[in-house]
Structure formats: structure tokens, C-alpha cells
């Protein structure tokens, strides 16, 4: 066997070995809050007469993507320093040194005008656009103009100890991938009381009373928990309809055996815009697929 052919065979063996030790953990989130609903994209929505708050957790390690839409005719502000993600009663501030600001605006107008050349005429129309950049505001505050929204992903969750759930806790089910191929997966369903991950999000917002020159604060707290955990082996996100659609209640953890020996399982902490999850599960008895 030539050296080139030998190297090719070895490469295939190595790649196959790596893929065979790869495991995906897929999670579906739920909320029992009466004011929280899911939209068609499976984002979690809170809405009242003044604003719309939406949470999307799609992606690896559950990025906490928050969108706030201002329905009012006055500016709205998000105070990230007074907002936090709460796990096991430990709060981690959403505030980062630089919070990106971006959004969209839209309006419909109707009225009359007079110009020297054209005389009096009535105008109707629509205008729309987007904005992005940095706004000179107090530290940790986002500005939302009227009829517009701001999107931010201040944190993501990391170091999930899902691989520590005992194998006997799962049940086997047949799953049909997006290409209609059937594979066997292992599923564990939870209630809010026995979920391996329960967390809350606290958002603090305010408007400004121009006459009194005072801030009027609003606060919103929402809770979420993992309702379903699916262990698939080496089945990528694109094999799920939820992965293709990037649904907001769906996230995943990708573990390669031997590559994550440094996973931290301990107290809640923050680092690199991530929140480490405390392990409250049984000792590891589910190492192999």
C-alpha cells in the first residue's frame, strides 16, 4: 500500500472515530408563566399595550437572545445593569461593557402640505428603515425609539451537565429526520419541578417623565425550564425541523467524547459572556451512546 493511500485510510478511520464519539443533546424549553406565550417561530412572547418582549434560545449552548419592541409614542430604555439571568437563585447581570444596538423602524403617515411651486396637496405613504451602531447613554442602557425594536444577546448558557443523566432515565423512541430517515433516539421528558435546568429572566425597563424629569420603571420576570431532552448520537441540528426553522424554544449541546474533559460542573459563574450551570444531577453513569 502506497504512503498516500495509507494516509488516506488513516484519515478516514480517524474521522469516523471522531464522529462515532460525537453526541448531540437537544432540548425543548417551556414556560408555565401565564403571561408568556409562544409565537409561530416558537419564541417566548410577553406583550402588553406598551411593548413586546421576546426570548429566543435557538443555537448551541442556548444563547439568550432578547428583543424588545417599543409600541409607544415615546422612547423606551432597557436597563441591562438592573436586568439579570437567574439560575438557582444566583443572578448574573445582563450588562456587558458594550451592548450592540440595532433595530427597525416603520411608520404610516397621512397629511397635507403646501409648497410654493406645487401648491396645496395631500400626501399618504409609508416609511421604514433600520438602525445600528452605538448610542451615547448611561452605562448598560439601550435606547428604543418609538415604534421600533432593539435586539441583544447578552449571555449564553454553557457547560450543561446533561451527560450526567443516568441512561436508565431515558426512553427509546424512533425519530424521523428531515430527510425521512428513521433513527433511534433517547428521550427524557420533564416537568417544571424535576427539570435539570430551570432559570428566570428579569428585565428592567423605564420611560422618562419629561415634566417631573424622573424615570418610570417597569419590570418583567419570566421563567423557563427544559421540558424535553433528546440524546441522538451524531445527528446534527439540520436533521430536525426545529433546527432547520431555528425555533426559539430549541437549543443543543454538542459533546465530543474526550474533547470536553475540562467541562466545569460546579457553582454558577460567568465567563466569556456565558453562564456555567450548576450540576444537581446524579453522578455520571451514561458515558457511552
PDB file of C-alpha atoms in Angstrom, residues 59-255:
ATOM      1  CA  UNK A  59     -28.450  27.704  18.883  1.00  0.00           C
ATOM      2  CA  UNK A  60     -25.566  25.922  20.545  1.00  0.00           C
ATOM      3  CA  UNK A  61     -25.442  26.378  24.339  1.00  0.00           C
ATOM      4  CA  UNK A  62     -28.727  28.317  24.375  1.00  0.00           C
ATOM      5  CA  UNK A  63     -27.826  31.929  23.544  1.00  0.00           C
ATOM      6  CA  UNK A  64     -30.239  34.224  25.404  1.00  0.00           C
ATOM      7  CA  UNK A  65     -31.483  36.473  22.584  1.00  0.00           C
ATOM      8  CA  UNK A  66     -33.811  39.223  23.788  1.00  0.00           C
ATOM      9  CA  UNK A  67     -35.868  41.521  21.563  1.00  0.00           C
ATOM     10  CA  UNK A  68     -37.824  44.457  22.964  1.00  0.00           C
ATOM     11  CA  UNK A  69     -40.280  46.299  20.713  1.00  0.00           C
ATOM     12  CA  UNK A  70     -41.500  49.725  21.810  1.00  0.00           C
ATOM     13  CA  UNK A  71     -45.184  50.176  20.895  1.00  0.00           C
ATOM     14  CA  UNK A  72     -45.410  53.615  22.474  1.00  0.00           C
ATOM     15  CA  UNK A  73     -45.008  57.094  21.009  1.00  0.00           C
ATOM     16  CA  UNK A  74     -42.241  57.906  23.465  1.00  0.00           C
ATOM     17  CA  UNK A  75     -38.734  56.457  23.925  1.00  0.00           C
ATOM     18  CA  UNK A  76     -38.214  53.323  25.985  1.00  0.00           C
ATOM     19  CA  UNK A  77     -34.986  52.310  27.722  1.00  0.00           C
ATOM     20  CA  UNK A  78     -33.666  48.883  28.785  1.00  0.00           C
ATOM     21  CA  UNK A  79     -31.521  49.000  31.909  1.00  0.00           C
ATOM     22  CA  UNK A  80     -29.255  45.974  31.491  1.00  0.00           C
ATOM     23  CA  UNK A  81     -27.442  46.693  34.755  1.00  0.00           C
ATOM     24  CA  UNK A  82     -30.722  46.119  36.593  1.00  0.00           C
ATOM     25  CA  UNK A  83     -31.569  43.056  34.495  1.00  0.00           C
ATOM     26  CA  UNK A  84     -30.292  39.541  35.069  1.00  0.00           C
ATOM     27  CA  UNK A  85     -30.423  35.835  34.310  1.00  0.00           C
ATOM     28  CA  UNK A  86     -31.184  33.872  37.479  1.00  0.00           C
ATOM     29  CA  UNK A  87     -30.199  30.221  37.981  1.00  0.00           C
ATOM     30  CA  UNK A  88     -30.605  28.534  41.369  1.00  0.00           C
ATOM     31  CA  UNK A  89     -31.356  31.948  42.877  1.00  0.00           C
ATOM     32  CA  UNK A  90     -27.971  33.281  41.711  1.00  0.00           C
ATOM     33  CA  UNK A  91     -28.284  36.331  39.447  1.00  0.00           C
ATOM     34  CA  UNK A  92     -25.888  37.106  36.601  1.00  0.00           C
ATOM     35  CA  UNK A  93     -26.226  40.616  35.200  1.00  0.00           C
ATOM     36  CA  UNK A  94     -27.065  41.046  31.529  1.00  0.00           C
ATOM     37  CA  UNK A  95     -24.847  44.105  31.467  1.00  0.00           C
ATOM     38  CA  UNK A  96     -21.831  43.955  29.185  1.00  0.00           C
ATOM     39  CA  UNK A  97     -19.346  46.770  28.570  1.00  0.00           C
ATOM     40  CA  UNK A  98     -20.674  47.206  25.034  1.00  0.00           C
ATOM     41  CA  UNK A  99     -24.250  46.217  24.265  1.00  0.00           C
ATOM     42  CA  UNK A 100     -24.873  46.231  20.488  1.00  0.00           C
ATOM     43  CA  UNK A 101     -27.752  48.386  19.351  1.00  0.00           C
ATOM     44  CA  UNK A 102     -29.710  47.577  16.233  1.00  0.00           C
ATOM     45  CA  UNK A 103     -33.322  47.581  15.179  1.00  0.00           C
ATOM     46  CA  UNK A 104     -36.005  48.553  12.718  1.00  0.00           C
ATOM     47  CA  UNK A 105     -38.419  51.435  12.402  1.00  0.00           C
ATOM     48  CA  UNK A 106     -41.650  51.793  10.495  1.00  0.00           C
ATOM     49  CA  UNK A 107     -44.451  54.319  10.245  1.00  0.00           C
ATOM     50  CA  UNK A 108     -47.516  55.156   8.192  1.00  0.00           C
ATOM     51  CA  UNK A 109     -48.334  58.783   7.605  1.00  0.00           C
ATOM     52  CA  UNK A 110     -51.070  60.879   6.104  1.00  0.00           C
ATOM     53  CA  UNK A 111     -51.346  64.663   5.901  1.00  0.00           C
ATOM     54  CA  UNK A 112     -51.264  67.787   3.805  1.00  0.00           C
ATOM     55  CA  UNK A 113     -48.533  70.228   2.865  1.00  0.00           C
ATOM     56  CA  UNK A 114     -48.026  73.406   0.836  1.00  0.00           C
ATOM     57  CA  UNK A 115     -45.077  74.265  -1.366  1.00  0.00           C
ATOM     58  CA  UNK A 116     -44.556  77.452  -3.429  1.00  0.00           C
ATOM     59  CA  UNK A 117     -44.159  75.526  -6.684  1.00  0.00           C
ATOM     60  CA  UNK A 118     -46.783  72.766  -6.235  1.00  0.00           C
ATOM     61  CA  UNK A 119     -49.343  74.491  -4.055  1.00  0.00           C
ATOM     62  CA  UNK A 120     -51.529  72.565  -1.595  1.00  0.00           C
ATOM     63  CA  UNK A 121     -51.602  68.764  -1.790  1.00  0.00           C
ATOM     64  CA  UNK A 122     -52.385  65.682   0.376  1.00  0.00           C
ATOM     65  CA  UNK A 123     -49.758  63.010   0.990  1.00  0.00           C
ATOM     66  CA  UNK A 124     -50.097  59.418   2.145  1.00  0.00           C
ATOM     67  CA  UNK A 125     -47.323  56.906   2.451  1.00  0.00           C
ATOM     68  CA  UNK A 126     -45.165  54.503   4.382  1.00  0.00           C
ATOM     69  CA  UNK A 127     -41.612  54.775   5.590  1.00  0.00           C
ATOM     70  CA  UNK A 128     -39.330  52.146   7.025  1.00  0.00           C
ATOM     71  CA  UNK A 129     -35.705  51.573   7.787  1.00  0.00           C
ATOM     72  CA  UNK A 130     -33.190  50.177  10.214  1.00  0.00           C
ATOM     73  CA  UNK A 131     -30.552  51.475  12.551  1.00  0.00           C
ATOM     74  CA  UNK A 132     -27.375  50.103  14.079  1.00  0.00           C
ATOM     75  CA  UNK A 133     -24.391  51.386  15.991  1.00  0.00           C
ATOM     76  CA  UNK A 134     -23.680  52.795  19.430  1.00  0.00           C
ATOM     77  CA  UNK A 135     -25.711  55.360  21.343  1.00  0.00           C
ATOM     78  CA  UNK A 136     -24.247  57.713  23.976  1.00  0.00           C
ATOM     79  CA  UNK A 137     -26.239  56.574  27.005  1.00  0.00           C
ATOM     80  CA  UNK A 138     -25.574  55.776  30.648  1.00  0.00           C
ATOM     81  CA  UNK A 139     -23.598  52.570  31.006  1.00  0.00           C
ATOM     82  CA  UNK A 140     -25.663  49.467  30.418  1.00  0.00           C
ATOM     83  CA  UNK A 141     -28.714  51.212  28.932  1.00  0.00           C
ATOM     84  CA  UNK A 142     -30.273  50.614  25.493  1.00  0.00           C
ATOM     85  CA  UNK A 143     -32.404  53.266  23.814  1.00  0.00           C
ATOM     86  CA  UNK A 144     -35.504  52.203  21.859  1.00  0.00           C
ATOM     87  CA  UNK A 145     -37.169  54.906  19.743  1.00  0.00           C
ATOM     88  CA  UNK A 146     -40.961  54.880  19.337  1.00  0.00           C
ATOM     89  CA  UNK A 147     -42.339  52.094  17.120  1.00  0.00           C
ATOM     90  CA  UNK A 148     -39.002  50.292  16.892  1.00  0.00           C
ATOM     91  CA  UNK A 149     -37.112  47.432  18.487  1.00  0.00           C
ATOM     92  CA  UNK A 150     -33.726  46.538  19.904  1.00  0.00           C
ATOM     93  CA  UNK A 151     -32.168  43.075  19.795  1.00  0.00           C
ATOM     94  CA  UNK A 152     -29.434  41.828  22.109  1.00  0.00           C
ATOM     95  CA  UNK A 153     -27.789  38.526  23.044  1.00  0.00           C
ATOM     96  CA  UNK A 154     -26.006  39.446  26.264  1.00  0.00           C
ATOM     97  CA  UNK A 155     -25.380  35.908  27.557  1.00  0.00           C
ATOM     98  CA  UNK A 156     -25.472  32.259  26.647  1.00  0.00           C
ATOM     99  CA  UNK A 157     -25.681  29.168  28.836  1.00  0.00           C
ATOM    100  CA  UNK A 158     -22.706  26.815  28.885  1.00  0.00           C
ATOM    101  CA  UNK A 159     -21.390  23.609  30.457  1.00  0.00           C
ATOM    102  CA  UNK A 160     -24.669  21.752  30.617  1.00  0.00           C
ATOM    103  CA  UNK A 161     -24.315  18.564  32.698  1.00  0.00           C
ATOM    104  CA  UNK A 162     -26.854  16.693  30.580  1.00  0.00           C
ATOM    105  CA  UNK A 163     -24.402  13.842  30.040  1.00  0.00           C
ATOM    106  CA  UNK A 164     -24.703  13.070  33.757  1.00  0.00           C
ATOM    107  CA  UNK A 165     -28.299  11.905  33.496  1.00  0.00           C
ATOM    108  CA  UNK A 166     -28.380   8.106  34.079  1.00  0.00           C
ATOM    109  CA  UNK A 167     -29.089   6.080  30.943  1.00  0.00           C
ATOM    110  CA  UNK A 168     -31.991   4.264  32.602  1.00  0.00           C
ATOM    111  CA  UNK A 169     -33.823   7.593  32.884  1.00  0.00           C
ATOM    112  CA  UNK A 170     -34.261   7.780  29.096  1.00  0.00           C
ATOM    113  CA  UNK A 171     -36.791   6.002  26.929  1.00  0.00           C
ATOM    114  CA  UNK A 172     -36.068   4.880  23.373  1.00  0.00           C
ATOM    115  CA  UNK A 173     -38.143   6.305  20.550  1.00  0.00           C
ATOM    116  CA  UNK A 174     -37.980   6.241  16.764  1.00  0.00           C
ATOM    117  CA  UNK A 175     -37.294   9.628  15.237  1.00  0.00           C
ATOM    118  CA  UNK A 176     -37.704  10.641  11.589  1.00  0.00           C
ATOM    119  CA  UNK A 177     -35.140  13.128  10.375  1.00  0.00           C
ATOM    120  CA  UNK A 178     -35.868  15.877   7.862  1.00  0.00           C
ATOM    121  CA  UNK A 179     -34.762  13.527   5.061  1.00  0.00           C
ATOM    122  CA  UNK A 180     -37.351  10.968   6.321  1.00  0.00           C
ATOM    123  CA  UNK A 181     -34.664   8.562   7.510  1.00  0.00           C
ATOM    124  CA  UNK A 182     -35.651   6.820  10.746  1.00  0.00           C
ATOM    125  CA  UNK A 183     -33.174   6.677  13.627  1.00  0.00           C
ATOM    126  CA  UNK A 184     -33.432   5.594  17.243  1.00  0.00           C
ATOM    127  CA  UNK A 185     -33.040   8.337  19.840  1.00  0.00           C
ATOM    128  CA  UNK A 186     -33.252   8.507  23.627  1.00  0.00           C
ATOM    129  CA  UNK A 187     -35.689  10.967  25.184  1.00  0.00           C
ATOM    130  CA  UNK A 188     -36.303  12.200  28.690  1.00  0.00           C
ATOM    131  CA  UNK A 189     -39.281  14.469  29.464  1.00  0.00           C
ATOM    132  CA  UNK A 190     -39.529  16.725  32.489  1.00  0.00           C
ATOM    133  CA  UNK A 191     -41.951  18.830  34.435  1.00  0.00           C
ATOM    134  CA  UNK A 192     -41.077  22.194  35.875  1.00  0.00           C
ATOM    135  CA  UNK A 193     -40.427  20.520  39.247  1.00  0.00           C
ATOM    136  CA  UNK A 194     -37.944  17.853  38.111  1.00  0.00           C
ATOM    137  CA  UNK A 195     -36.272  19.649  35.185  1.00  0.00           C
ATOM    138  CA  UNK A 196     -32.441  19.604  35.166  1.00  0.00           C
ATOM    139  CA  UNK A 197     -32.450  23.258  34.118  1.00  0.00           C
ATOM    140  CA  UNK A 198     -34.782  25.925  35.471  1.00  0.00           C
ATOM    141  CA  UNK A 199     -33.981  29.613  35.128  1.00  0.00           C
ATOM    142  CA  UNK A 200     -35.568  33.046  35.261  1.00  0.00           C
ATOM    143  CA  UNK A 201     -35.012  36.229  33.319  1.00  0.00           C
ATOM    144  CA  UNK A 202     -35.559  39.613  34.945  1.00  0.00           C
ATOM    145  CA  UNK A 203     -35.785  42.679  32.708  1.00  0.00           C
ATOM    146  CA  UNK A 204     -35.865  46.255  33.962  1.00  0.00           C
ATOM    147  CA  UNK A 205     -37.087  48.986  31.598  1.00  0.00           C
ATOM    148  CA  UNK A 206     -38.066  52.608  32.015  1.00  0.00           C
ATOM    149  CA  UNK A 207     -39.538  55.673  30.364  1.00  0.00           C
ATOM    150  CA  UNK A 208     -38.793  59.271  31.290  1.00  0.00           C
ATOM    151  CA  UNK A 209     -41.421  61.624  32.683  1.00  0.00           C
ATOM    152  CA  UNK A 210     -40.397  64.856  30.940  1.00  0.00           C
ATOM    153  CA  UNK A 211     -42.322  67.094  33.332  1.00  0.00           C
ATOM    154  CA  UNK A 212     -41.050  65.554  36.551  1.00  0.00           C
ATOM    155  CA  UNK A 213     -37.711  64.578  34.953  1.00  0.00           C
ATOM    156  CA  UNK A 214     -37.943  61.188  36.606  1.00  0.00           C
ATOM    157  CA  UNK A 215     -37.592  57.631  35.375  1.00  0.00           C
ATOM    158  CA  UNK A 216     -40.681  55.436  35.491  1.00  0.00           C
ATOM    159  CA  UNK A 217     -39.521  51.826  35.837  1.00  0.00           C
ATOM    160  CA  UNK A 218     -41.218  48.692  34.540  1.00  0.00           C
ATOM    161  CA  UNK A 219     -40.043  45.177  35.399  1.00  0.00           C
ATOM    162  CA  UNK A 220     -40.789  41.821  33.793  1.00  0.00           C
ATOM    163  CA  UNK A 221     -39.771  38.414  35.122  1.00  0.00           C
ATOM    164  CA  UNK A 222     -40.154  35.205  33.108  1.00  0.00           C
ATOM    165  CA  UNK A 223     -39.275  31.615  33.976  1.00  0.00           C
ATOM    166  CA  UNK A 224     -38.177  28.779  31.685  1.00  0.00           C
ATOM    167  CA  UNK A 225     -37.294  25.119  32.075  1.00  0.00           C
ATOM    168  CA  UNK A 226     -36.104  22.207  29.947  1.00  0.00           C
ATOM    169  CA  UNK A 227     -39.198  20.114  29.207  1.00  0.00           C
ATOM    170  CA  UNK A 228     -37.618  17.595  26.852  1.00  0.00           C
ATOM    171  CA  UNK A 229     -34.098  16.282  26.392  1.00  0.00           C
ATOM    172  CA  UNK A 230     -33.161  14.242  23.324  1.00  0.00           C
ATOM    173  CA  UNK A 231     -29.868  12.365  23.014  1.00  0.00           C
ATOM    174  CA  UNK A 232     -29.224  11.446  19.411  1.00  0.00           C
ATOM    175  CA  UNK A 233     -25.616  10.471  18.991  1.00  0.00           C
ATOM    176  CA  UNK A 234     -24.148  12.036  15.859  1.00  0.00           C
ATOM    177  CA  UNK A 235     -27.351  13.558  14.408  1.00  0.00           C
ATOM    178  CA  UNK A 236     -26.779  17.254  13.515  1.00  0.00           C
ATOM    179  CA  UNK A 237     -29.300  20.104  14.058  1.00  0.00           C
ATOM    180  CA  UNK A 238     -30.300  20.230  10.379  1.00  0.00           C
ATOM    181  CA  UNK A 239     -31.892  16.808  10.852  1.00  0.00           C
ATOM    182  CA  UNK A 240     -34.603  18.418  12.991  1.00  0.00           C
ATOM    183  CA  UNK A 241     -37.400  20.587  11.639  1.00  0.00           C
ATOM    184  CA  UNK A 242     -36.881  22.764  14.706  1.00  0.00           C
ATOM    185  CA  UNK A 243     -33.209  23.080  13.759  1.00  0.00           C
ATOM    186  CA  UNK A 244     -33.969  23.996  10.167  1.00  0.00           C
ATOM    187  CA  UNK A 245     -36.545  26.583  11.282  1.00  0.00           C
ATOM    188  CA  UNK A 246     -34.323  27.752  14.160  1.00  0.00           C
ATOM    189  CA  UNK A 247     -37.224  27.658  16.577  1.00  0.00           C
ATOM    190  CA  UNK A 248     -36.810  29.791  19.674  1.00  0.00           C
ATOM    191  CA  UNK A 249     -37.556  27.064  22.242  1.00  0.00           C
ATOM    192  CA  UNK A 250     -34.966  24.656  20.799  1.00  0.00           C
ATOM    193  CA  UNK A 251     -31.247  24.540  21.554  1.00  0.00           C
ATOM    194  CA  UNK A 252     -28.486  21.958  21.540  1.00  0.00           C
ATOM    195  CA  UNK A 253     -25.216  20.953  23.149  1.00  0.00           C
ATOM    196  CA  UNK A 254     -22.538  19.200  21.120  1.00  0.00           C
ATOM    197  CA  UNK A 255     -20.182  16.958  23.039  1.00  0.00           C
TER     198      UNK A 255
END
